[in-house]
Coordinates of C-alpha atoms in Angstrom, one line a residue:
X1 CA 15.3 59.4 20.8
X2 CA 15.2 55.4 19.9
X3 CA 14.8 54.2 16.9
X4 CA 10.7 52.7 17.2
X5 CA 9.4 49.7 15.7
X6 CA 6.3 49.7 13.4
X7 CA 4.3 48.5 16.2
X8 CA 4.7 51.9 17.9
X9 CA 4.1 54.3 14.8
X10 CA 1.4 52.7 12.5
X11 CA -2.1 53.7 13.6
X12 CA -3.2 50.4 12.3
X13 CA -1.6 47.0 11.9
X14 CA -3.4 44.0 10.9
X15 CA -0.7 41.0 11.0
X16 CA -1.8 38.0 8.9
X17 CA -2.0 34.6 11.5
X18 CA 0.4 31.9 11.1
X19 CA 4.1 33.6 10.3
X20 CA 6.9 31.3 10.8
X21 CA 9.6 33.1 8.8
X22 CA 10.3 35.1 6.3
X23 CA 12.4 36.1 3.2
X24 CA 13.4 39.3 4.9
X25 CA 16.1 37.7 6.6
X26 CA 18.2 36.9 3.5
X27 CA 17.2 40.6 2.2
X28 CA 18.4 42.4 4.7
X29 CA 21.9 40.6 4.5
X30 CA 22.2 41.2 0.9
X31 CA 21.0 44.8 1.3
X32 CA 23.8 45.7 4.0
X33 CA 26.0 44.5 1.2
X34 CA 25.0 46.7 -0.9
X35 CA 25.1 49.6 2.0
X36 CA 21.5 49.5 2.5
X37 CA 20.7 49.6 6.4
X38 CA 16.9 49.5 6.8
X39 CA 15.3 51.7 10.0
X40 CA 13.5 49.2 12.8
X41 CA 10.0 50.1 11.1
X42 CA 11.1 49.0 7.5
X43 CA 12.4 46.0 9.1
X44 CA 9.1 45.5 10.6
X45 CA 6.8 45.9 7.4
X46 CA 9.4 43.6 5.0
X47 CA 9.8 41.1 7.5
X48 CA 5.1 40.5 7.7
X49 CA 5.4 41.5 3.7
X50 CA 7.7 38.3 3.1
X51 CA 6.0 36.1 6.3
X52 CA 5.6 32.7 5.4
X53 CA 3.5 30.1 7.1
X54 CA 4.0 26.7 7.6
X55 CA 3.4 25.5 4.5
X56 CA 5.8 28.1 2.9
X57 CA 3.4 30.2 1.6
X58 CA 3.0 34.1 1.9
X59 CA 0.8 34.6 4.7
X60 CA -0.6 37.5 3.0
X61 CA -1.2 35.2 -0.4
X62 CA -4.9 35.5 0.1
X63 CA -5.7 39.3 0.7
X64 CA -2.3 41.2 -0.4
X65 CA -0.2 43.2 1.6
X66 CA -1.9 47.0 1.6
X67 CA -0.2 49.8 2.8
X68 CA -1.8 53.6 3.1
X69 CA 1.1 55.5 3.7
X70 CA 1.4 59.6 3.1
X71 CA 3.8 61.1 0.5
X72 CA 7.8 61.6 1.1
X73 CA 8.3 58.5 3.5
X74 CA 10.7 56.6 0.9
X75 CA 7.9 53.6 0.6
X76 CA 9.6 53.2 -3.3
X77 CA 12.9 52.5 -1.8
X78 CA 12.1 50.3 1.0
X79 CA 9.4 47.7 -0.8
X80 CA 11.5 48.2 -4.5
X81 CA 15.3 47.5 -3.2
X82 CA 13.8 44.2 -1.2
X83 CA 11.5 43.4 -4.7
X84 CA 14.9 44.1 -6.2
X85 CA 16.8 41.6 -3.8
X86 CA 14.7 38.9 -3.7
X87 CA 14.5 38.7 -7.9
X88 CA 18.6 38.7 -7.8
X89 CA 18.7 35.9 -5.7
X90 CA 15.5 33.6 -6.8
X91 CA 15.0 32.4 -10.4
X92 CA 12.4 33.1 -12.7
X93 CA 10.8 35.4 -10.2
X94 CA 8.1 37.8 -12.6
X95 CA 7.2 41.1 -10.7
X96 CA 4.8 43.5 -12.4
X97 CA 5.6 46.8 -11.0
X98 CA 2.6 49.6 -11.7
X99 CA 1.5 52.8 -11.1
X100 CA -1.1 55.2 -12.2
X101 CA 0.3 57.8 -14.1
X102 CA 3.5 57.4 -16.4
X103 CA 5.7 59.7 -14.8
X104 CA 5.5 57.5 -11.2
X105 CA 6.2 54.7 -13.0
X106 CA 9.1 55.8 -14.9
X107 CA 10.5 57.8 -11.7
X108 CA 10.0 53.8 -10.2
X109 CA 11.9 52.6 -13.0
X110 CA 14.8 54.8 -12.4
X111 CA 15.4 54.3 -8.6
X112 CA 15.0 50.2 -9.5
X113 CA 18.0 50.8 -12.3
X114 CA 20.0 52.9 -9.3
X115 CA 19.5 49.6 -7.6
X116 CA 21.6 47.5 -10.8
X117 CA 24.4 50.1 -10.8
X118 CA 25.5 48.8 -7.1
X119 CA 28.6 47.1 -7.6
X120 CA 27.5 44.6 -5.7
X121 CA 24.4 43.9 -7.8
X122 CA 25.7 44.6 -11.2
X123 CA 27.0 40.8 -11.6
X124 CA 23.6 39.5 -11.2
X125 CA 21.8 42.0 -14.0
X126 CA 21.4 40.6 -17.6
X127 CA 20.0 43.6 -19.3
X128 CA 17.4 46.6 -19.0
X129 CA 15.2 47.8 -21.3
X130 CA 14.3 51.0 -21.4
X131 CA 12.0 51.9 -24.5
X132 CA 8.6 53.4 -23.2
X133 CA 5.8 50.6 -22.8
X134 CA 8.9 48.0 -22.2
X135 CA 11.0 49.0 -19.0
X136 CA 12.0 45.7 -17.6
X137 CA 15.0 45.1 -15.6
X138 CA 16.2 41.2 -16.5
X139 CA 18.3 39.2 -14.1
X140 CA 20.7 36.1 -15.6
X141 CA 18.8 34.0 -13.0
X142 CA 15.8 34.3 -15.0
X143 CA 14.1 36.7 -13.1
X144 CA 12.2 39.9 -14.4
X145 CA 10.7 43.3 -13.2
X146 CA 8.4 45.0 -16.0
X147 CA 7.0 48.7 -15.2
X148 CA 4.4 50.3 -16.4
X149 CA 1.9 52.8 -16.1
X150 CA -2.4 51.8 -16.2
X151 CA -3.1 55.1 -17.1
X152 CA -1.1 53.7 -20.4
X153 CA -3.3 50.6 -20.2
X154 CA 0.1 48.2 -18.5
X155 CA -0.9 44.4 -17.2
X156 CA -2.8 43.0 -19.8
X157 CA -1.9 39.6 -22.0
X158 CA 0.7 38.9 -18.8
X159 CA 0.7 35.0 -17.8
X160 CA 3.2 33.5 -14.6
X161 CA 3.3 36.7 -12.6
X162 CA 4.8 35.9 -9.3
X163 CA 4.2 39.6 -7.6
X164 CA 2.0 42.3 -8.4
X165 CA 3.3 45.8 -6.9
X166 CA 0.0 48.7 -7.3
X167 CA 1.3 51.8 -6.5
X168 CA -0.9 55.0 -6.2
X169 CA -3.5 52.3 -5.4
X170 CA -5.7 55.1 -4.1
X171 CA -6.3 55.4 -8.2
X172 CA -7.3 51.9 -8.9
X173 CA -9.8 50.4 -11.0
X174 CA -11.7 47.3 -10.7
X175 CA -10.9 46.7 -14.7
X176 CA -7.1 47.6 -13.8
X177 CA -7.9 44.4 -11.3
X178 CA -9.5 42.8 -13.4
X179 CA -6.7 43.0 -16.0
X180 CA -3.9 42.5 -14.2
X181 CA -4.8 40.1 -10.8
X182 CA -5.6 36.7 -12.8
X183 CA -2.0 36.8 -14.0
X184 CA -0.9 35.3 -10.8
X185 CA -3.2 32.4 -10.6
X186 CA -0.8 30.0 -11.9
X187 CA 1.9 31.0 -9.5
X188 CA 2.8 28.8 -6.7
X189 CA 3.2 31.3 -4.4
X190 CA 2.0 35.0 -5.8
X191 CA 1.8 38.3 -3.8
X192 CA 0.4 41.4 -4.2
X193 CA 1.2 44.5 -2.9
X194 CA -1.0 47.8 -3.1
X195 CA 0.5 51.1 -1.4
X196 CA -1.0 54.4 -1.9
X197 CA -2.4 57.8 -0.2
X198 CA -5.6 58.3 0.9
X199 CA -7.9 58.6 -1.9
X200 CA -9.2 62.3 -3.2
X201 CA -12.9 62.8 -3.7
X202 CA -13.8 61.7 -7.3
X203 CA -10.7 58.9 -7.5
X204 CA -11.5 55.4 -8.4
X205 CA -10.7 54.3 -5.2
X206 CA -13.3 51.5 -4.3
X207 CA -10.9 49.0 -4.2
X208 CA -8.0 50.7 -2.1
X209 CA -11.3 51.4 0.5
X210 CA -12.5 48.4 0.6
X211 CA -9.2 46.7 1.6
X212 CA -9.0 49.4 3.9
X213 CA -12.2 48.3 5.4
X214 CA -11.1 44.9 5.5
X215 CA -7.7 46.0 7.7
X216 CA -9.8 47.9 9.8
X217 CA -11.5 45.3 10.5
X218 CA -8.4 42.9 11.0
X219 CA -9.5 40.2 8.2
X220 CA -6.9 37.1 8.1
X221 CA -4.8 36.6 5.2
X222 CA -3.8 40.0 4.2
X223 CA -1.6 42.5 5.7
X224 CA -2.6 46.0 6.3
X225 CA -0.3 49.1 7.3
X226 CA -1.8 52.4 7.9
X227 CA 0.7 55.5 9.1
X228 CA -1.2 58.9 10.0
X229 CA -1.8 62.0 11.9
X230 CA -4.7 62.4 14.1
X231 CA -7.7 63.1 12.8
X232 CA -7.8 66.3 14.2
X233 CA -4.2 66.8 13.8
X234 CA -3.1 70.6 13.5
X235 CA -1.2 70.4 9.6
X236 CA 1.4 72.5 11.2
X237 CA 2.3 70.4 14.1
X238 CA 5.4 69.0 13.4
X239 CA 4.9 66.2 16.2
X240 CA 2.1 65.2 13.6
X241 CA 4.3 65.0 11.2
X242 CA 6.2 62.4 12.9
X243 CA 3.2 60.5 14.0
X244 CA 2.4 60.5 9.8
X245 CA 5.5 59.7 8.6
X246 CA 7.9 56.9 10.2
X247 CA 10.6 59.1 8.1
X248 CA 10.5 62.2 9.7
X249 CA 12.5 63.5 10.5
X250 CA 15.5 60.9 10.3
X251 CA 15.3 60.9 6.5
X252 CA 12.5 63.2 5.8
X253 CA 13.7 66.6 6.0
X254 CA 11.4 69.5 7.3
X255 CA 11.9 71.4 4.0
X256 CA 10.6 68.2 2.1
X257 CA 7.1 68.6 3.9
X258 CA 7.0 72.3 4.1
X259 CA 7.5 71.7 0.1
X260 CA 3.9 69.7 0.2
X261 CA 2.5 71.9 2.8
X262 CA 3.0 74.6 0.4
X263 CA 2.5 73.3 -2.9
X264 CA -0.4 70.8 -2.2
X265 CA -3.0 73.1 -3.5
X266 CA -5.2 73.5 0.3
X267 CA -5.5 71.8 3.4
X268 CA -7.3 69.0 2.9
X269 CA -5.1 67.5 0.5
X270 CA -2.0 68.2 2.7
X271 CA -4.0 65.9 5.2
X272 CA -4.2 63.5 3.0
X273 CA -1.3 63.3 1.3
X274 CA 1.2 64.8 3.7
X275 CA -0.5 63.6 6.9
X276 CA -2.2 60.3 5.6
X277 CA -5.5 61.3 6.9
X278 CA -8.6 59.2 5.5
X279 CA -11.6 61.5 4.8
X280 CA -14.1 61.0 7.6
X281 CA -15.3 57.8 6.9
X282 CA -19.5 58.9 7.1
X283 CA -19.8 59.3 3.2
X284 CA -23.6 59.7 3.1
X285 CA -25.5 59.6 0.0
X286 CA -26.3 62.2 -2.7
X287 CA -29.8 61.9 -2.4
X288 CA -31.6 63.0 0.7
X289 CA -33.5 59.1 2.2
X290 CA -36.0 62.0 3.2
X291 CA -36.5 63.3 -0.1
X292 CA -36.4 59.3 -2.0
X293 CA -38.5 58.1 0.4
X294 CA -41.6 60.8 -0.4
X295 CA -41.2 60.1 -4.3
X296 CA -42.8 56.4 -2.9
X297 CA -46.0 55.4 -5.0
X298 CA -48.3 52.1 -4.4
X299 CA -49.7 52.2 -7.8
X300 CA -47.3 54.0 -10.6
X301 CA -49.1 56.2 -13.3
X302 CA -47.9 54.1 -16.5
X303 CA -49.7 56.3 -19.2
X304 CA -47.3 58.5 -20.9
X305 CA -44.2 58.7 -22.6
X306 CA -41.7 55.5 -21.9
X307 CA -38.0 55.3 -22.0
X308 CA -36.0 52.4 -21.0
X309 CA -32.5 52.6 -19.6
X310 CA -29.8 49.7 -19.2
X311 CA -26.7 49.5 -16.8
X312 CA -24.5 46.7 -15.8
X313 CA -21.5 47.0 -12.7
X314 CA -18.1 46.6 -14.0
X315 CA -17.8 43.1 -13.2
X316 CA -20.9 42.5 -15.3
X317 CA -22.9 40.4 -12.7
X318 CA -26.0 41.6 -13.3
X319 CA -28.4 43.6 -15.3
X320 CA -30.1 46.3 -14.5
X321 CA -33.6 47.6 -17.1
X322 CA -35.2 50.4 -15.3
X323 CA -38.0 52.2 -16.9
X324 CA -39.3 55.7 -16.6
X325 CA -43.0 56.8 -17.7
X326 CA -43.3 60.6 -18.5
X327 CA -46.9 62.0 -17.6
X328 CA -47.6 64.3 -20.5
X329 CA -47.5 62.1 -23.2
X330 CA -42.9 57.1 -27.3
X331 CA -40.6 54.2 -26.4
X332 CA -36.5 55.0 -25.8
X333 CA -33.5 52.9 -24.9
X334 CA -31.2 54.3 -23.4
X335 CA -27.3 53.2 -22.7
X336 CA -24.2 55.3 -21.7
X337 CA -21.3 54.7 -23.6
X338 CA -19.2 53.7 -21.0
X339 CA -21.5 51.5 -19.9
X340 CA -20.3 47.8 -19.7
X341 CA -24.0 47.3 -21.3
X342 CA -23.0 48.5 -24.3
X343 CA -22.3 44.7 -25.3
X344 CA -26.2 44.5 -25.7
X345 CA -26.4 47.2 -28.7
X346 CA -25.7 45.0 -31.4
X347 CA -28.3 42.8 -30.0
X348 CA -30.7 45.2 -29.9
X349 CA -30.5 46.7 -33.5
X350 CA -31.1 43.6 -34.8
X351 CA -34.5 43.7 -32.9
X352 CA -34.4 46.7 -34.9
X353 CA -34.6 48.5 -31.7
X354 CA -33.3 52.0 -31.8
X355 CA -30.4 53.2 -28.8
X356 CA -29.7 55.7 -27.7
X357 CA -26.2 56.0 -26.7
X358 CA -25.3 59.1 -24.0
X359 CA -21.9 60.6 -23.9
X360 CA -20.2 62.1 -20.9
X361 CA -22.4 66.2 -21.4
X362 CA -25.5 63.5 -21.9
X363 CA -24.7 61.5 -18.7
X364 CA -24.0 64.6 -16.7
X365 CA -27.1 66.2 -17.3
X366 CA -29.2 63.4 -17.0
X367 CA -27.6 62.9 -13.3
X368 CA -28.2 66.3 -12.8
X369 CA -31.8 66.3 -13.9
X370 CA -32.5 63.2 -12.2
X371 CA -31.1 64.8 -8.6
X372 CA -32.9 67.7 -9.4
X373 CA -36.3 65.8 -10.0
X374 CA -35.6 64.5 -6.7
X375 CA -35.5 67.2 -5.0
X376 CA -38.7 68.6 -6.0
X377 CA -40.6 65.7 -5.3
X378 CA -41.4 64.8 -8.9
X379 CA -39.5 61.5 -9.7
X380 CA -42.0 58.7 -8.0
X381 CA -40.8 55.0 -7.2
X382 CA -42.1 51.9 -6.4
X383 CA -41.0 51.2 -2.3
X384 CA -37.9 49.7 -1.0
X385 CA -40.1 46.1 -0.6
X386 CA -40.9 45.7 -4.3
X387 CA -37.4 47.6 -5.7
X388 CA -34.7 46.5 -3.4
X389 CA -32.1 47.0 -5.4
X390 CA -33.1 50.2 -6.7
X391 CA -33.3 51.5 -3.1
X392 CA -29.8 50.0 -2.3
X393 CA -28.4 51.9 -4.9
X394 CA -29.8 55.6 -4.1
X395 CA -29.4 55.9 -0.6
X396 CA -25.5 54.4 -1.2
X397 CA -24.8 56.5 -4.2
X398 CA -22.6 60.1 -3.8
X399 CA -21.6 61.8 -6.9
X400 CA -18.0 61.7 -9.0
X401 CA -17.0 64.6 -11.5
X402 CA -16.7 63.6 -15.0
X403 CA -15.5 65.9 -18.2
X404 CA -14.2 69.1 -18.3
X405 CA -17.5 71.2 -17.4
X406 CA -17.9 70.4 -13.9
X407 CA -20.8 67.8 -14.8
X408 CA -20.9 64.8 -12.5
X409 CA -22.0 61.2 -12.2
X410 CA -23.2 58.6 -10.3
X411 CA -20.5 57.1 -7.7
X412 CA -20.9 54.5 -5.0
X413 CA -19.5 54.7 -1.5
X414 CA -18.6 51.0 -1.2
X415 CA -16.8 48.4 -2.7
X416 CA -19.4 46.1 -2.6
X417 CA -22.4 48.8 -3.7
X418 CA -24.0 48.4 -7.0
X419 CA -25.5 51.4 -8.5
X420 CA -26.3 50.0 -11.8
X421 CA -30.0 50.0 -10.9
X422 CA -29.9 53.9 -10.2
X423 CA -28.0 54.8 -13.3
X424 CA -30.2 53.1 -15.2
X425 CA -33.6 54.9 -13.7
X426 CA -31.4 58.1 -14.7
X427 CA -30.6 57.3 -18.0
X428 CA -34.7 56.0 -18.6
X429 CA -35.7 59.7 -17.2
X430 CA -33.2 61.2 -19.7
X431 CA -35.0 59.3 -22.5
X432 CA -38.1 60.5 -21.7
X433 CA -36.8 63.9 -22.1
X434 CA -35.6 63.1 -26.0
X435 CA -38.4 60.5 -27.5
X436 CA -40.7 62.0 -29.8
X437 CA -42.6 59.2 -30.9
X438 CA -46.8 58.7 -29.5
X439 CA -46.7 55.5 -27.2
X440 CA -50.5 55.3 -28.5
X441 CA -49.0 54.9 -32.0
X442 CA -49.0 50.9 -33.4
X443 CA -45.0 50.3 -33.8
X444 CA -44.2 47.7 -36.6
X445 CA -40.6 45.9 -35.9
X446 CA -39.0 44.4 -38.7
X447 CA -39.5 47.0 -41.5
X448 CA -42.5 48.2 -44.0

């Protein structure tokens, strides 16, 4: 069979405008060196990875290069022995290589150091460090490769960073971003490059989706690869298998994927991370629009017992105050303590208002409750005119596991979805559920 090009096997390529060349030339020369030959399709993703426009820039500078790719395809090896190339022969090159969990990063970190024992790449290596929290491989041009894991909290306090590397981006946080992104703004010429699975139900994948979306819907600037079955592929066809992985079966064995199709723990996660198949892409909401739009009320009863709850997004753009107004009789404030709102307790005591702060079992069965109420018609709402935002958030919330006990929370199903307003209304039911106090009683602030 010829060899194909990435052209013919990915199910989606979005190719940044305005390549004029590329770096992969000058890798692939020093890779056959070092007995490296690269199949047609690797070749294609290096050469748009390392495309340069006119002006010499990465043509993928602005929106990364992203790549969903399923498990046992060799991804490591192809992008890390080119990342490993290009810091040999360029100085003062800084690459941040990450991953989720520790043990992907340190497996990365051992197939890089493979990489320095080449005879014909020893000469340029200076030293490697190996102590946990420090693997770096250092060049004597000047160039470095640090690993770590985020799980461990790796890519804060870095400055200069030429090239970001996420792997198991389908597990990554906006803070992670946050952390770690604004290291290459003083870089002439940065890159970043995010390659994962599709995402499981529950991961923090908002941002791996949402540069999906952008790929899908071909956005200049950034590259995006996507290799997969069918939809409705059969998991034990093994022309699927090809179809999902440009490896198979040239230097993916058939044992290697029968390995995952037995090990993977059920179906669905063989399909996505032996077959690279997205969950449908229809994620509704939680609540039933039905259900949220009969708790609608013109005129809301306000006598009762109050609560107030607080939220902020992670980016901390905005602020959401909901309050809640229990008909059968105190004042609460309410805050989850992994809330970025948190920042506002101190303020508050010294109002000499009292918090209260929810913990994970809190958080859970205040969702819970809240869905619940829902349900059964009891939770009323102003309408979608005078609470916008509020509206927004329910009908584009779904629901993420959190803790041990099979309690869940809030979870929005887009990047650019805000459910702070929604978590807040749940946390302002919960403290009506836990305030004592008589609203009808005079409060005096500020002591005796």
């Amino acid at each position: 069979m010829p060899e194909r090009r990435l052209s013919e096997l990915a199910r989606v390529l979005s190719i940044p405008s305005g390549i004029v060349s590329s770096d992969f030339p000058k890798v692939e020369k020093a890779a056959r060196r070092m007995g490296i030959e690269y199949d047609l399709w690797q070749k294609g993703l290096l050469y748009l990875m390392f495309g340069r426009r006119e002006d010499g820039l990465y043509a993928c500078g602005e929106g990364g290069a992203v790549i969903s790719i399923c498990r046992q395809v060799g991804k490591t090896f192809t992008i890390g022995s080119a990342i490993f190339i290009l810091c040999a022969g360029r100085k003062d090159l800084k690459v941040l290589w990450t991953a989720h969990r520790t043990r992907t990063s340190d497996e990365t970190f051992q197939t890089m150091c493979g990489f320095a024992r080449n005879k014909q790449m020893t000469p340029y290596v200076d030293h490697i460090r190996r102590a946990n929290g420090q693997q770096e491989i250092a060049f004597r041009n000047g160039s470095r490769i640090m690993f770590g894991a985020r799980e461990q909290g790796f890519g804060r306090g870095f400055d200069a960073v030429d090239m970001e590397i996420f792997d198991e981006a389908q597990i990554l946080t906006v803070k992670a971003l946050n952390d770690m992104v604004p290291a290459t703004n003083v870089s002439p010429n940065p890159l970043i490059v995010m390659m994962g699975t599709p995402p499981q139900p529950g991961d923090p994948s908002e941002q791996f989706s949402q540069k999906r979306a952008d790929g899908l819907a071909h956005t200049d600037g950034m590259l995006y690869v996507e290799f997969s079955a069918d939809r409705d592929a059969d998991p034990d066809d093994h022309e699927q298998w090809a179809k999902a992985n440009p490896s198979y079966p040239k230097r993916t064995r058939e044992t290697a994927i029968l390995r995952m199709r037995k090990m993977l723990g059920g179906v669905d996660n063989f399909r996505r991370e032996g077959l690279g198949i997205w969950d449908e892409d229809t994620t509704t909401s939680a609540i039933d629009p039905k259900q949220w739009a009969a708790g609608t009320v013109e005129t809301p009863d306000l006598k009762g017992r109050v609560a107030y709850g607080l939220d902020m997004p992670p980016d901390r753009s905005a602020l959401a105050i909901a309050a809640a107004v229990r008909h059968d009789d105190d004042t609460a404030v309410v805050i989850d303590a992994q809330s970025p709102a948190m920042s506002l307790v101190p303020d508050l005591r010294k109002q000499h208002i009292k918090v209260t702060i929810t913990q994970t079992r809190d958080l859970g069965a205040a969702t819970g409750r809240t869905l619940d109420m829902i349900h059964a018609g009891t939770l009323q709402h102003l309408d979608a005119d005078h609470q916008p935002q509020l509206n927004t958030a329910a009908l584009n919330a779904t629901t993420r596991p959190i803790g041990q006990s099979g309690a869940f929370g809030w979870n929005k199903t887009g990047g650019d979805i805000d459910i702070s307003p929604l978590v807040a209304v749940t946390l302002a039911a919960y403290g009506t559920t836990i305030t004592k106090r008589n609203p009808n009683r005079r409060q005096i602030i500020g002591g005796a």
